[in-house]
CSV table of C-alpha atoms in Angstrom, one decimal:
chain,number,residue,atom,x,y,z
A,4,UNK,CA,12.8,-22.4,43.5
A,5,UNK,CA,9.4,-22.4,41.8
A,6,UNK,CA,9.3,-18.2,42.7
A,7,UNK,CA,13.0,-18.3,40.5
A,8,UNK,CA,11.7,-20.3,37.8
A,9,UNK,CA,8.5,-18.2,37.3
A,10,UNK,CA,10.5,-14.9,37.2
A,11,UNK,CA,12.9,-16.5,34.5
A,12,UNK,CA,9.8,-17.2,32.7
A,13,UNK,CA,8.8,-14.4,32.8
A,14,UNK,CA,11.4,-12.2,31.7
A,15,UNK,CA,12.1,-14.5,28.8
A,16,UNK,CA,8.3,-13.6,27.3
A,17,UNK,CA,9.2,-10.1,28.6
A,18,UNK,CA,12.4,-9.9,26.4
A,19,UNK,CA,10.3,-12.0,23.6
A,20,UNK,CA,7.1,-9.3,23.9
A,21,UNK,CA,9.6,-5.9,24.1
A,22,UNK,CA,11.3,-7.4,20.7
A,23,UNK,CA,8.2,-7.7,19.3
A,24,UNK,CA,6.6,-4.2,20.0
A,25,UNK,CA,9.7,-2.6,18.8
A,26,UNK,CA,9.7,-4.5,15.9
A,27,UNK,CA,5.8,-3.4,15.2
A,28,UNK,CA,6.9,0.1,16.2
A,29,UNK,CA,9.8,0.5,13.5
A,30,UNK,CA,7.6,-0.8,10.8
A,31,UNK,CA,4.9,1.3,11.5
A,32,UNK,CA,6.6,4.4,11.8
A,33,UNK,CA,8.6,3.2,8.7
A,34,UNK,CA,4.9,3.0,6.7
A,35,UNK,CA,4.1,6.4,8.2
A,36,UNK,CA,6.8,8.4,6.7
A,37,UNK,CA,6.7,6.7,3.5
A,38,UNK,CA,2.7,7.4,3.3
A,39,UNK,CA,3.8,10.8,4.3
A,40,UNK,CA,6.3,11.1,1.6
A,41,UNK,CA,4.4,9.1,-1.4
A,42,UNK,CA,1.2,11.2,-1.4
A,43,UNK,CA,3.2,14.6,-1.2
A,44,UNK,CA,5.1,13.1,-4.6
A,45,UNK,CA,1.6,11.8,-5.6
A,46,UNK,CA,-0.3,15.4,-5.4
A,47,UNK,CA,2.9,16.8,-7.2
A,48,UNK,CA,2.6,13.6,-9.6
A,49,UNK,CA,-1.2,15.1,-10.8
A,50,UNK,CA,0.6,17.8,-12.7
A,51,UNK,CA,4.8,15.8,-12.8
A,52,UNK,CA,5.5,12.8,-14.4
A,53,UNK,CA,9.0,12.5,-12.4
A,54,UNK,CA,6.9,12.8,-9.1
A,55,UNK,CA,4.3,10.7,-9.8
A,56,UNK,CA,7.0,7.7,-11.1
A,57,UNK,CA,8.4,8.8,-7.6
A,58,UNK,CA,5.1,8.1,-5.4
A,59,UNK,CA,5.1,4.7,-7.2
A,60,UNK,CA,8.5,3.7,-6.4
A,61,UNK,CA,7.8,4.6,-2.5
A,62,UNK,CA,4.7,3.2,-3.1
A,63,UNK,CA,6.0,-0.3,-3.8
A,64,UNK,CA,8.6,0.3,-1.1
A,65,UNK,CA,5.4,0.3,1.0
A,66,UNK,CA,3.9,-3.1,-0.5
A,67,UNK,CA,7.2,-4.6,0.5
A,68,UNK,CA,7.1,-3.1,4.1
A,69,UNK,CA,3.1,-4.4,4.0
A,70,UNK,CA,4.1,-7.8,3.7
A,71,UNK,CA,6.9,-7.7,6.2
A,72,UNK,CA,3.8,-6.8,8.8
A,73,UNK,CA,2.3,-9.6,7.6
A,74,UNK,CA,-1.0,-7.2,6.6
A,75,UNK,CA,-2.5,-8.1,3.2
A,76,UNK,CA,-5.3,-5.3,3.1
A,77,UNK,CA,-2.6,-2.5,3.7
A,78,UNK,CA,-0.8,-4.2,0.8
A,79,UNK,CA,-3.9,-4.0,-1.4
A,80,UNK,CA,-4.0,-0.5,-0.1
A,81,UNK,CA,-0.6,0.4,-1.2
A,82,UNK,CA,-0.9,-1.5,-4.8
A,83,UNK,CA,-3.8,1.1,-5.7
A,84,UNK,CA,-1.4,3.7,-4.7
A,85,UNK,CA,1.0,2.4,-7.4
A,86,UNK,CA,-2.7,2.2,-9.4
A,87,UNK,CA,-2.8,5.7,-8.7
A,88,UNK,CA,1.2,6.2,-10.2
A,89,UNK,CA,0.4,4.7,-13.1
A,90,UNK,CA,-2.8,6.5,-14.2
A,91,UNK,CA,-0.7,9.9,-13.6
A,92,UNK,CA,1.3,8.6,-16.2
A,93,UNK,CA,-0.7,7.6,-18.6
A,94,UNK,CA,-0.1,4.2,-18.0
A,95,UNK,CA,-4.0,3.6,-17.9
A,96,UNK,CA,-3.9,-0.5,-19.0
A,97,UNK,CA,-1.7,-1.4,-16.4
A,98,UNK,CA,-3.2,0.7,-14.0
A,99,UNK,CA,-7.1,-1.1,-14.8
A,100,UNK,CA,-5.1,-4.5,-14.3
A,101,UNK,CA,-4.3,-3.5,-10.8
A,102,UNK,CA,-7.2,-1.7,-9.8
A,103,UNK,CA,-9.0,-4.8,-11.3
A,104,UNK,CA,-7.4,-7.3,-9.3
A,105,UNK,CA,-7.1,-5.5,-5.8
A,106,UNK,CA,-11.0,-5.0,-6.0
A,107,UNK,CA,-11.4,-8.8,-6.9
A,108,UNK,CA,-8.8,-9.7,-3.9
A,109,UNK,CA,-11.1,-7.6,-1.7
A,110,UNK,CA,-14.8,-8.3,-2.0
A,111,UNK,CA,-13.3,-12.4,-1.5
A,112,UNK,CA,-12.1,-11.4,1.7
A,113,UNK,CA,-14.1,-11.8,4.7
A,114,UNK,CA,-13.2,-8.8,6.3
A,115,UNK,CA,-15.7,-6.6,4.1
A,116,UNK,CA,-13.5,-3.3,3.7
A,117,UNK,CA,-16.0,-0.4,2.5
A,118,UNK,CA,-13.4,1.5,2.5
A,119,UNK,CA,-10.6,-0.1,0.5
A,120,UNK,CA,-14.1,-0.9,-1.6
A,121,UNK,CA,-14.5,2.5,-2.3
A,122,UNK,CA,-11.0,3.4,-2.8
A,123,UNK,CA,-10.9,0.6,-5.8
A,124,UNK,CA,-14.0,2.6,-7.0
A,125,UNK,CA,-12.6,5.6,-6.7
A,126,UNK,CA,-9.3,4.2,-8.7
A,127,UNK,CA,-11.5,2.9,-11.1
A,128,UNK,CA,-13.3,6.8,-11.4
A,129,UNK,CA,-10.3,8.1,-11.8
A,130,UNK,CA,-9.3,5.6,-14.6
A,131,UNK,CA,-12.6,6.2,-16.4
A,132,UNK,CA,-11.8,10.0,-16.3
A,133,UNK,CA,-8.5,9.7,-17.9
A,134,UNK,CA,-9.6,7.8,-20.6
A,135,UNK,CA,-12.0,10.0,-21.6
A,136,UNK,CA,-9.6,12.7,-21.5
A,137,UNK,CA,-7.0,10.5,-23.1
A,138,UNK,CA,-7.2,10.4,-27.4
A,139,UNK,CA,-7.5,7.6,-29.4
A,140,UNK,CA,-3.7,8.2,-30.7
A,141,UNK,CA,-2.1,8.5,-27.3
A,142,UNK,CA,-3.2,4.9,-26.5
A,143,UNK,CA,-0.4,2.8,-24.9
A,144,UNK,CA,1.9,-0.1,-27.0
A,145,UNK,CA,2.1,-3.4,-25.4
């Protein structure tokens, strides 16, 4: 009897465990091909508006799907990417808003990310570059 109940056990965290991994499987592969997708749109979005407003729609399909993993650096990740969006369209306030509070979020969090560090820097290059490139009558209406 205790062999029985041990076996039913353990096909009950078996079943539990399987759900699980598929579940982590699907959502991964889901963030692959949207990564996949949003940086072709985003090298296209460099010289396209229309691409780059795509790349930031896919981009805050992947925020969504960031949260769902329960994985708050891979969302900061993805917000830069809608960062990213917004600077390719001239959107350059917003875009400093974000890139301004994703780099806050990250040097509070214990896990010490260079690299998301240096992406928020990078961002924050990028931003610099476009303003300097941008002229005083092109600056956006709020």
């Amino acid at each position: 009897m205790m062999l029985q109940l041990s076996w039913e056990a353990d096909s009950i965290w078996t079943l539990r465990l399987h759900t699980l991994m598929l579940e982590c499987a699907r959502l991964q592969l889901q963030m692959a091909w949207l990564s996949t997708l949003g940086g072709a749109y985003s090298s296209l979005g460099e010289h396209f508006p229309a691409h780059a407003h795509q790349a930031g729609i896919i981009s805050l399909k992947q925020v969504a799907l960031a949260n769902e993993m329960g994985n708050p650096l891979l969302a900061v990740k993805c917000r830069l990417f809608i960062a990213w969006s917004l600077l390719q369209k001239g959107k350059l306030d917003q875009a400093a808003t974000i890139i301004r509070s994703q780099y806050q979020y990250v040097c509070k969090d214990a896990s010490d990310d260079t690299k998301l560090k240096a992406m928020c820097q990078a961002a924050w290059t990028k931003l610099k570059q476009c303003r300097k490139m941008k002229k005083p009558s092109d600056n956006e209406n709020y």
